[in-house]
Short mmCIF file of C-alpha atoms in Angstrom, two decimals:
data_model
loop_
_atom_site.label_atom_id
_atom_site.label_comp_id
_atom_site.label_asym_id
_atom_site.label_seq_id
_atom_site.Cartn_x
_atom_site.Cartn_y
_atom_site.Cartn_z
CA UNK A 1 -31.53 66.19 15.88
CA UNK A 2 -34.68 67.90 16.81
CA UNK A 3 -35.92 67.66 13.40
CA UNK A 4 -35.25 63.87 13.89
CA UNK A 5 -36.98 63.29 16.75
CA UNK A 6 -39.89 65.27 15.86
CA UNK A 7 -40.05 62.89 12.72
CA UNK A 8 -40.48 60.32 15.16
CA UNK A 9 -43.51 61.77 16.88
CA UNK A 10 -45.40 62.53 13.74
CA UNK A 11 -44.54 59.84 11.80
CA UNK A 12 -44.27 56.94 13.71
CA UNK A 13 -46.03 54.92 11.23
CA UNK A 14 -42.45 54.91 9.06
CA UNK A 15 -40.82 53.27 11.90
CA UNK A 16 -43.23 50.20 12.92
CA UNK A 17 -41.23 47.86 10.87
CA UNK A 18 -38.36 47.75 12.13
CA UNK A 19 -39.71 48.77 15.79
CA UNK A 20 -40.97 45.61 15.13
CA UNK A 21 -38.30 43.45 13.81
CA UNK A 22 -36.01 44.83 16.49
CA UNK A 23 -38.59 43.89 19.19
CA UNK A 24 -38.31 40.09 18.25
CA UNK A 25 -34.46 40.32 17.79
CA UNK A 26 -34.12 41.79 21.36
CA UNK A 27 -37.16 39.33 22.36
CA UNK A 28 -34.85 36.52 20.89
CA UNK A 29 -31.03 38.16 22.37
CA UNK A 30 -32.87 38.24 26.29
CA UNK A 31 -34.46 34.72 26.16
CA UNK A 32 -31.29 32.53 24.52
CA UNK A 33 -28.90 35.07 27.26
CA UNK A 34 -31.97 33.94 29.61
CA UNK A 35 -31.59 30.51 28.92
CA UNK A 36 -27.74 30.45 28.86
CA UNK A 37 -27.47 32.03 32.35
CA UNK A 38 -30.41 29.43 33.62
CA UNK A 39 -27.98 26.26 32.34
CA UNK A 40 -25.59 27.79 33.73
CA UNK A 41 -26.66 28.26 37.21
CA UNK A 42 -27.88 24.67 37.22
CA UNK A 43 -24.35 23.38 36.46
CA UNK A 44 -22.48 25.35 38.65
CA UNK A 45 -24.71 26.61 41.18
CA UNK A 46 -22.95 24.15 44.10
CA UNK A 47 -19.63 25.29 43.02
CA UNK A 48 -20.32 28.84 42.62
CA UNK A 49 -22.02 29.17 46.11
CA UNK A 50 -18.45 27.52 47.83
CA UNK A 51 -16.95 30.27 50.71
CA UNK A 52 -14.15 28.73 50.48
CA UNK A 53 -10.65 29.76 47.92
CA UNK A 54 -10.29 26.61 45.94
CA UNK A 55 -10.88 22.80 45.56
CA UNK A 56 -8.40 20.12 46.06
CA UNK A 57 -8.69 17.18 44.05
CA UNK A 58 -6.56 13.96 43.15
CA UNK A 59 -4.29 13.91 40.58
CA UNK A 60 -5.95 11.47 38.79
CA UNK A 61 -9.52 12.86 38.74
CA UNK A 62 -9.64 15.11 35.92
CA UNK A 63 -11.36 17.59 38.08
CA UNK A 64 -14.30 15.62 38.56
CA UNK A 65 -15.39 15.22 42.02
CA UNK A 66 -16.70 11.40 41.53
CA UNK A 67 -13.26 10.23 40.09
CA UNK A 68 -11.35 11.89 42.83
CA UNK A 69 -10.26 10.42 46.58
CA UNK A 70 -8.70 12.70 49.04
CA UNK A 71 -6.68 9.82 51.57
CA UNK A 72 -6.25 11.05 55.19
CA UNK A 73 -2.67 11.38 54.37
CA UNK A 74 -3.44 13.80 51.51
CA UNK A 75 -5.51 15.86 53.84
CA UNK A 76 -3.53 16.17 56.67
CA UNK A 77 -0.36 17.61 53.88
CA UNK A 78 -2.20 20.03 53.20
CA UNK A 79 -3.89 21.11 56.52
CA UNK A 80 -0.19 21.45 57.41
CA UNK A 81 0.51 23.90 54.25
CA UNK A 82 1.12 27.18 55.13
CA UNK A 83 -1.08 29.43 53.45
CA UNK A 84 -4.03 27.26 53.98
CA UNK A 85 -6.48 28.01 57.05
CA UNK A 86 -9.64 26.31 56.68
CA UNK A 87 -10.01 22.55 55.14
CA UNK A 88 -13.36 20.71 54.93
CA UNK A 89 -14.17 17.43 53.10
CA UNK A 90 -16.74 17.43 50.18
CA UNK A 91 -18.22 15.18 48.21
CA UNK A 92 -21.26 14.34 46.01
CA UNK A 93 -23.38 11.63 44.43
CA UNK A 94 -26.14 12.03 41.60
CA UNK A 95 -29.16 9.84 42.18
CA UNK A 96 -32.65 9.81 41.98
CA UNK A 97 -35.02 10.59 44.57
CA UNK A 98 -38.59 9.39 45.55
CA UNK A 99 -40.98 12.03 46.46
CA UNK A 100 -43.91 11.40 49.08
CA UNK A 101 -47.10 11.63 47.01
CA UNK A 102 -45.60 11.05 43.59
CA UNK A 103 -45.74 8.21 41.40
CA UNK A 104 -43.19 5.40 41.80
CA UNK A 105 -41.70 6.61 38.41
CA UNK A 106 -41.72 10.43 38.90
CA UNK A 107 -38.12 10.93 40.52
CA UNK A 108 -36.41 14.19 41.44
CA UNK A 109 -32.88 14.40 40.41
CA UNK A 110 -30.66 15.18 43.53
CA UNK A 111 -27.12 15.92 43.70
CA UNK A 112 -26.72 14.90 47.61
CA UNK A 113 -23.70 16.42 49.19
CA UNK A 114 -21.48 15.87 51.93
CA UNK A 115 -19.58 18.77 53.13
CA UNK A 116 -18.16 20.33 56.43
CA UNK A 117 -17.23 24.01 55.66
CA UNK A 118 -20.28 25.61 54.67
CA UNK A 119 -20.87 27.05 51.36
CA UNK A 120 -22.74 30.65 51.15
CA UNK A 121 -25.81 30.47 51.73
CA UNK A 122 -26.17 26.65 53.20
CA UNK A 123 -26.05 26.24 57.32
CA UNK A 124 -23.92 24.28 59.41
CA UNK A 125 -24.08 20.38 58.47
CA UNK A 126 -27.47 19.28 59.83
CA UNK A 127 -28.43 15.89 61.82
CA UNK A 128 -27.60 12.44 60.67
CA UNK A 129 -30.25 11.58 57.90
CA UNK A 130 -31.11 14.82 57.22
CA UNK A 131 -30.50 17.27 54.95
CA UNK A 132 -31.12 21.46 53.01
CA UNK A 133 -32.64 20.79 49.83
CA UNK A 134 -32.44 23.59 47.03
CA UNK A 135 -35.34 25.41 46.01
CA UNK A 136 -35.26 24.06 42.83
CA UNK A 137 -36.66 20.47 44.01
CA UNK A 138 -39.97 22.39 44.79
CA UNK A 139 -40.66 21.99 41.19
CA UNK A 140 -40.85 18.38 41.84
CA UNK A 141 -43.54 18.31 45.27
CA UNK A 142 -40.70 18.46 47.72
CA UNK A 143 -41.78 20.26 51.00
CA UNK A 144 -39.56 20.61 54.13
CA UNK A 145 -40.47 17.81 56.50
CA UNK A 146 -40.61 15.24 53.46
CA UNK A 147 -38.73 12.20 53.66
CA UNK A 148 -37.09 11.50 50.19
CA UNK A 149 -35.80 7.89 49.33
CA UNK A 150 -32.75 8.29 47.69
CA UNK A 151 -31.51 5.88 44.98
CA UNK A 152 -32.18 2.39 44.36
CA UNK A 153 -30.96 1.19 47.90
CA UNK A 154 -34.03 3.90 49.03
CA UNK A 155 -31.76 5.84 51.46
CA UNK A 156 -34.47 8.37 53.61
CA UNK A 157 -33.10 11.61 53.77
CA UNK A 158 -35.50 14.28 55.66
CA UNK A 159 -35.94 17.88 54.34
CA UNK A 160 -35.18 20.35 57.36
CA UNK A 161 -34.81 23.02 54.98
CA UNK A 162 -34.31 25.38 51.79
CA UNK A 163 -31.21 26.56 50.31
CA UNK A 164 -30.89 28.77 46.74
CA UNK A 165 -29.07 28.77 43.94
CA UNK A 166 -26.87 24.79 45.18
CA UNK A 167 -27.89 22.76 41.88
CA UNK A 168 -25.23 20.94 39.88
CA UNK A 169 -25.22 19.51 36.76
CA UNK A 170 -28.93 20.13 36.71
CA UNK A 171 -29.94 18.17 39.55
CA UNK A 172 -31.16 19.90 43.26
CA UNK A 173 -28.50 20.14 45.82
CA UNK A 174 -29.45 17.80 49.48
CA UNK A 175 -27.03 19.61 51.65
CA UNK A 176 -26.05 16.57 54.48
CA UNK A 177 -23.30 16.02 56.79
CA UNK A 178 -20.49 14.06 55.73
CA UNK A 179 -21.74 10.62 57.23
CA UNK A 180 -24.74 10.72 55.76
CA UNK A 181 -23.65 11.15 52.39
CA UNK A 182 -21.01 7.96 53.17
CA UNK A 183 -24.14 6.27 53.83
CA UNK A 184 -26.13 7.54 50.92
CA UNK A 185 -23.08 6.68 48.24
CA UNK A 186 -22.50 3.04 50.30
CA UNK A 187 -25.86 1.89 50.54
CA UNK A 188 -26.41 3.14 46.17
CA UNK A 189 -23.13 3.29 44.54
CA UNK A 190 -21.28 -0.02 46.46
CA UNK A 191 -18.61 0.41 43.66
CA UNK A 192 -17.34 3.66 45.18
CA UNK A 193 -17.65 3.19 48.64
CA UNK A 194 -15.42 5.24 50.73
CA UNK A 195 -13.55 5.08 53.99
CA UNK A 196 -14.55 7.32 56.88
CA UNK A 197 -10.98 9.20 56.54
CA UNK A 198 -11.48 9.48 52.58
CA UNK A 199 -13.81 12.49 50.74
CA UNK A 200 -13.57 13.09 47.19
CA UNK A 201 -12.56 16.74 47.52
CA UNK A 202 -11.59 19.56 49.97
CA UNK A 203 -12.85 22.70 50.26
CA UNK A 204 -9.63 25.26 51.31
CA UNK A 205 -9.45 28.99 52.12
CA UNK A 206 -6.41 30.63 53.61
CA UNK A 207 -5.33 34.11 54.18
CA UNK A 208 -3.49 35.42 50.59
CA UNK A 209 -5.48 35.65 47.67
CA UNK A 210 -7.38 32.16 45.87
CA UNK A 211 -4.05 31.49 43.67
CA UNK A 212 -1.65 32.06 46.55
CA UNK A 213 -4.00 29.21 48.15
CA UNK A 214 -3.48 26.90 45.29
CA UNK A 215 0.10 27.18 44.83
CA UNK A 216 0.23 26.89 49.24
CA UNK A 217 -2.05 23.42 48.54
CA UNK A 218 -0.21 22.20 45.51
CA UNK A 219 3.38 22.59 46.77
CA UNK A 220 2.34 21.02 50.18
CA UNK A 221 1.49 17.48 48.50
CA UNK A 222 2.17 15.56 45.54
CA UNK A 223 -0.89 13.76 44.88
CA UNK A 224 -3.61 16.62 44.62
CA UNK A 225 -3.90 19.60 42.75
CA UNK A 226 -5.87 22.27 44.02
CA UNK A 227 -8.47 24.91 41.99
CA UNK A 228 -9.26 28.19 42.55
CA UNK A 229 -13.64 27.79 42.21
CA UNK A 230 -13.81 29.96 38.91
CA UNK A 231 -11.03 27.25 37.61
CA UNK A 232 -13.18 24.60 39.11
CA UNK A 233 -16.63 25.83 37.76
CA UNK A 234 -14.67 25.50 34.17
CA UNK A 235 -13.58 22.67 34.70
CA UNK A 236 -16.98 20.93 34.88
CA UNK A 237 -17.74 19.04 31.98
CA UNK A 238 -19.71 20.96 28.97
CA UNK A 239 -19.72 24.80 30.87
CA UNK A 240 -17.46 25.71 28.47
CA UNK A 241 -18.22 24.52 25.44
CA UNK A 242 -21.99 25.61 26.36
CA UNK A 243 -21.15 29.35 27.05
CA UNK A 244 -19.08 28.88 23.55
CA UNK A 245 -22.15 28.00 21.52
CA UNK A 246 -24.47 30.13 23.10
CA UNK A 247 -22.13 33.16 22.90
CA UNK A 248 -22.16 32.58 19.14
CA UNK A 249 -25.40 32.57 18.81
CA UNK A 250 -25.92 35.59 20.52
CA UNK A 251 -23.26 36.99 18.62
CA UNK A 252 -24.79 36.17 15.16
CA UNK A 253 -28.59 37.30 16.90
CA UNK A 254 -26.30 40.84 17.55
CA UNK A 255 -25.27 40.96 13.93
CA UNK A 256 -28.71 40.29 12.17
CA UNK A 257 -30.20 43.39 14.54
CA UNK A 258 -27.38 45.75 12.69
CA UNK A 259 -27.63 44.49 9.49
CA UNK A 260 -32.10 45.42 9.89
CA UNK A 261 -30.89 48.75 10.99
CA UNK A 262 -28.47 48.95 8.55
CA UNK A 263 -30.60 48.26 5.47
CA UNK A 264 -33.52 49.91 6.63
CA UNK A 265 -31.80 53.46 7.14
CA UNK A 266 -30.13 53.01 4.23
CA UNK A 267 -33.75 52.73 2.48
CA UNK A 268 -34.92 55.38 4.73
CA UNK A 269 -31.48 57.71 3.55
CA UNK A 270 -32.48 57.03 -0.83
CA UNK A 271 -36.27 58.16 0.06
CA UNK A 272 -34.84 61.45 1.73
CA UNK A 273 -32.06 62.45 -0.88
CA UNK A 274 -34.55 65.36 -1.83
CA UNK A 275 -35.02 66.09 2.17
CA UNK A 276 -31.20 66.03 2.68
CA UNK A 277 -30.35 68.35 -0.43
CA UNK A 278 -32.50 70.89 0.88
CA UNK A 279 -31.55 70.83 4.65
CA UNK A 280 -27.83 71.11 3.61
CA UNK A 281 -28.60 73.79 1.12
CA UNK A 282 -29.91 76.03 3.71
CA UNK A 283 -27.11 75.36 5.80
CA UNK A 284 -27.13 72.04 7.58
CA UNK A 285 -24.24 70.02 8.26
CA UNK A 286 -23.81 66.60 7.03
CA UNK A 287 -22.60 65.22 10.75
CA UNK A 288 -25.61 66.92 11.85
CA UNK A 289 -28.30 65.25 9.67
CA UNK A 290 -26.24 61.36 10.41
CA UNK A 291 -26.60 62.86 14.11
CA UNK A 292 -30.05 62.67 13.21
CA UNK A 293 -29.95 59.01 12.14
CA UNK A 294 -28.16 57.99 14.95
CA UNK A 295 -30.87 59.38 17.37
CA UNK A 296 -33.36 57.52 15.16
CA UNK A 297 -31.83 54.46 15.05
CA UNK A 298 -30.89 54.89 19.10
CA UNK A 299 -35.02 55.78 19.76
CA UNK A 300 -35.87 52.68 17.64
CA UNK A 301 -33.48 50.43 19.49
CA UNK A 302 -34.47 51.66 23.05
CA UNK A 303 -38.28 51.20 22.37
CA UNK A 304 -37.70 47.70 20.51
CA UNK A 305 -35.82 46.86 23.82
CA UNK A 306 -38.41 48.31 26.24
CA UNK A 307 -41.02 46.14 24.51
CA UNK A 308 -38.82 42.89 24.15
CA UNK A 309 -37.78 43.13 28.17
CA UNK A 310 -41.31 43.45 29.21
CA UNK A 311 -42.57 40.19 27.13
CA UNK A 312 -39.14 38.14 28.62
CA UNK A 313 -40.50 38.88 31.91
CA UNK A 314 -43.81 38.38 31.05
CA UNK A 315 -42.88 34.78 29.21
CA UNK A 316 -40.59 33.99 32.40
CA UNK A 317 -43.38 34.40 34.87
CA UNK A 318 -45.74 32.17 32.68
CA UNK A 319 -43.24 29.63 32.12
CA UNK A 320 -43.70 26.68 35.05
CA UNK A 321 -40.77 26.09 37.46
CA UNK A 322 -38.96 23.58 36.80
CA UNK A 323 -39.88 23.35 32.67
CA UNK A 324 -37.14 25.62 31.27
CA UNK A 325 -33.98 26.57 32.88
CA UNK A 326 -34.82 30.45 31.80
CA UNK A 327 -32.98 32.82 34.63
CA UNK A 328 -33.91 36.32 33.85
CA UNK A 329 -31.40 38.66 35.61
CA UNK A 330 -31.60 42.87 35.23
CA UNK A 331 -27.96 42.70 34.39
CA UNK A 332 -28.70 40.19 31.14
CA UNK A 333 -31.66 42.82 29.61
CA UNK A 334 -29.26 45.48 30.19
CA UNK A 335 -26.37 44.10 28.71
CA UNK A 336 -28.66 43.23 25.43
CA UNK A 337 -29.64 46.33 25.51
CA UNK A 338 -26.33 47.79 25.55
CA UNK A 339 -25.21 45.09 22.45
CA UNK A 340 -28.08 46.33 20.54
CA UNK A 341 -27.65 49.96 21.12
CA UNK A 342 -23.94 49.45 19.38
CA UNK A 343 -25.36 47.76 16.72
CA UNK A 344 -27.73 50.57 16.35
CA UNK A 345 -25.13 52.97 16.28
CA UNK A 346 -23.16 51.06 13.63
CA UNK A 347 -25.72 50.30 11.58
CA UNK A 348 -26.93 53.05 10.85
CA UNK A 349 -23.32 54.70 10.07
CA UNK A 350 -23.50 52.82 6.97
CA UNK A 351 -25.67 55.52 5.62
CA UNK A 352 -23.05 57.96 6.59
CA UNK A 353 -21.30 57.24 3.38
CA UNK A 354 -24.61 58.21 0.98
CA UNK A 355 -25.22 61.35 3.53
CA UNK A 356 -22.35 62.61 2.94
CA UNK A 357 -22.61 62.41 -0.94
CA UNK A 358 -25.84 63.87 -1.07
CA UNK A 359 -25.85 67.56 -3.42
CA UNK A 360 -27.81 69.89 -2.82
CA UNK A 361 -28.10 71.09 -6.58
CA UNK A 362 -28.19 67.81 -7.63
CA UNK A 363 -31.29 66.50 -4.97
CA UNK A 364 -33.07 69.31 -5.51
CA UNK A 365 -33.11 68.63 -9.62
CA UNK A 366 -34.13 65.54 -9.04
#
């Protein structure tokens, strides 16, 4: 292994190449897991940053918060439940939003919620008309003290505040009471106006664990079913089905790195028959000289990586806010890294078969 590593040093002219390749594999694993995790966080962020167990919704919503109508009746079943603690009403409306100072056309897309239990991270409900906007609408002018016009009907909602990490299904999160969102879906979406008893949802949290919660808030009405928030986070329309796709990809961007280290140690191996015949003929170990391999093909990997991590920051800091949903996260480089260290490590044990072949009276003929 030493005699592999010192190859390294003083030849590291015979590794560029695939330093190289491996650099814009890893450069190409970090950005798609980047850009995965960014989508991600804009479709769920509301739903992930919920305190509370699980969500109620009606029977006949499929999940989706602007199909479903919690009646007074429903909510007061399962305040009643036992196993169930805390209930708050939630609900949402997509719109677009005028921003002071930019052109009539140039809308923000806002997710404006209603909600009385607060989610982590987001205060108590604020005043009537007002409202926490996510960082994210800074990308779009927004500034606290700003008074947005919501929707067609022009609702004013005032920014008293930031909040991170709230979007949902890519649009910032405007944090309001409950009244004020009744107001805001009344005044732009007349078709679902809603009584002052009714929200679409409830947000419930009880002593047990989240599915002892569910099965409390399911078996105390007949009308709802309730979700714990990872169930509910699936549940929203394309998460799924876009962690699928990307996953693949990433998968397939995995396999191309081991099939470069495969082929090029298996070049490397041919070129040292004559190396190998005469390291074994004084004595050396065939594990020990794929040992050697392996701690190439590991070095390689780790410097490729190194490299590729750097320029993902580097591309995430020059990329504006707001342009691409790229979220680069520690935990994401790391686990590439760790995917492409196994495909180092596998790679290169295809050469273990021709290693282990090599003769030392025969390699040192030829």
């Amino acid at each position: 292994m030493k005699l592999a590593l010192r190859e390294l040093v003083r030849k590291p002219g015979r590794f560029v190449t695939a330093t190289v390749i491996l650099t814009l594999i890893a450069v190409l694993l970090m950005f798609l897991g980047g850009l995965l995790d960014g989508l991600l966080r804009l479709s769920t962020g509301a739903i992930r940053a919920q305190s509370a167990d699980a969500i109620v919704y009606s029977d006949a919503s499929q999940s989706s918060f602007l199909r479903s109508r919690i009646e007074a009746d429903d909510r007061a079943a399962i305040e009643s439940a036992d196993g169930v603690d805390e209930v708050g009403g939630l609900g949402v409306v997509l719109l677009g939003a005028r921003v002071p100072d930019n052109g009539p056309r140039d809308l923000a897309n806002v997710a404006v919620w209603g909600y009385e239990l607060p989610p982590t991270g987001v205060p108590e409900p604020p005043g009537p008309g007002e409202a926490y906007a996510d960082e994210l609408l800074q990308a779009d002018g927004v500034e606290i003290g700003d008074e947005l016009l919501i929707g067609p009907a022009r609702t004013p909602i005032t920014v008293v505040g930031w909040v991170t990490d709230t979007a949902y299904n890519g649009s910032g999160g405007l944090w309001a009471d409950l009244e004020t969102w009744r107001g805001v879906l009344a005044e732009n979406r007349p078709d679902a106006v809603l009584a002052d008893d009714v929200v679409q949802a409830l947000a419930i949290s009880g002593p047990g664990d989240p599915a002892d919660v569910v099965a409390a808030a399911d078996a105390a009405n007949d009308g709802t079913y309730a979700l714990t928030i990872d169930d509910a986070i699936s549940a929203i329309p394309g998460v799924d089905e876009q962690s699928g796709t990307f996953n693949q990809i990433l998968g397939v961007t995995v396999v191309i790195a081991l099939v470069v280290i495969a082929l090029f140690f298996a070049l490397l191996t041919v070129e040292r028959t004559a190396l190998y015949g005469v390291l074994k003929a004084i004595g050396a170990r065939s594990r020990t000289i794929f040992g050697g391999l392996v701690v190439q093909a590991t070095a390689v990997t780790l410097i490729a990586s190194a490299i590729a991590g750097v320029l993902v920051v580097v591309l995430d800091l020059l990329i504006p806010p707001g342009s691409i949903p790229l979220y680069v996260s520690v935990g994401r480089i790391l686990l590439s890294v760790v995917l492409l260290l196994i495909a180092a490590v596998i790679g290169s044990a295809f050469s273990l078969r021709r290693v282990l072949r090599v003769d030392p009276a025969s390699a040192l003929g030829n």
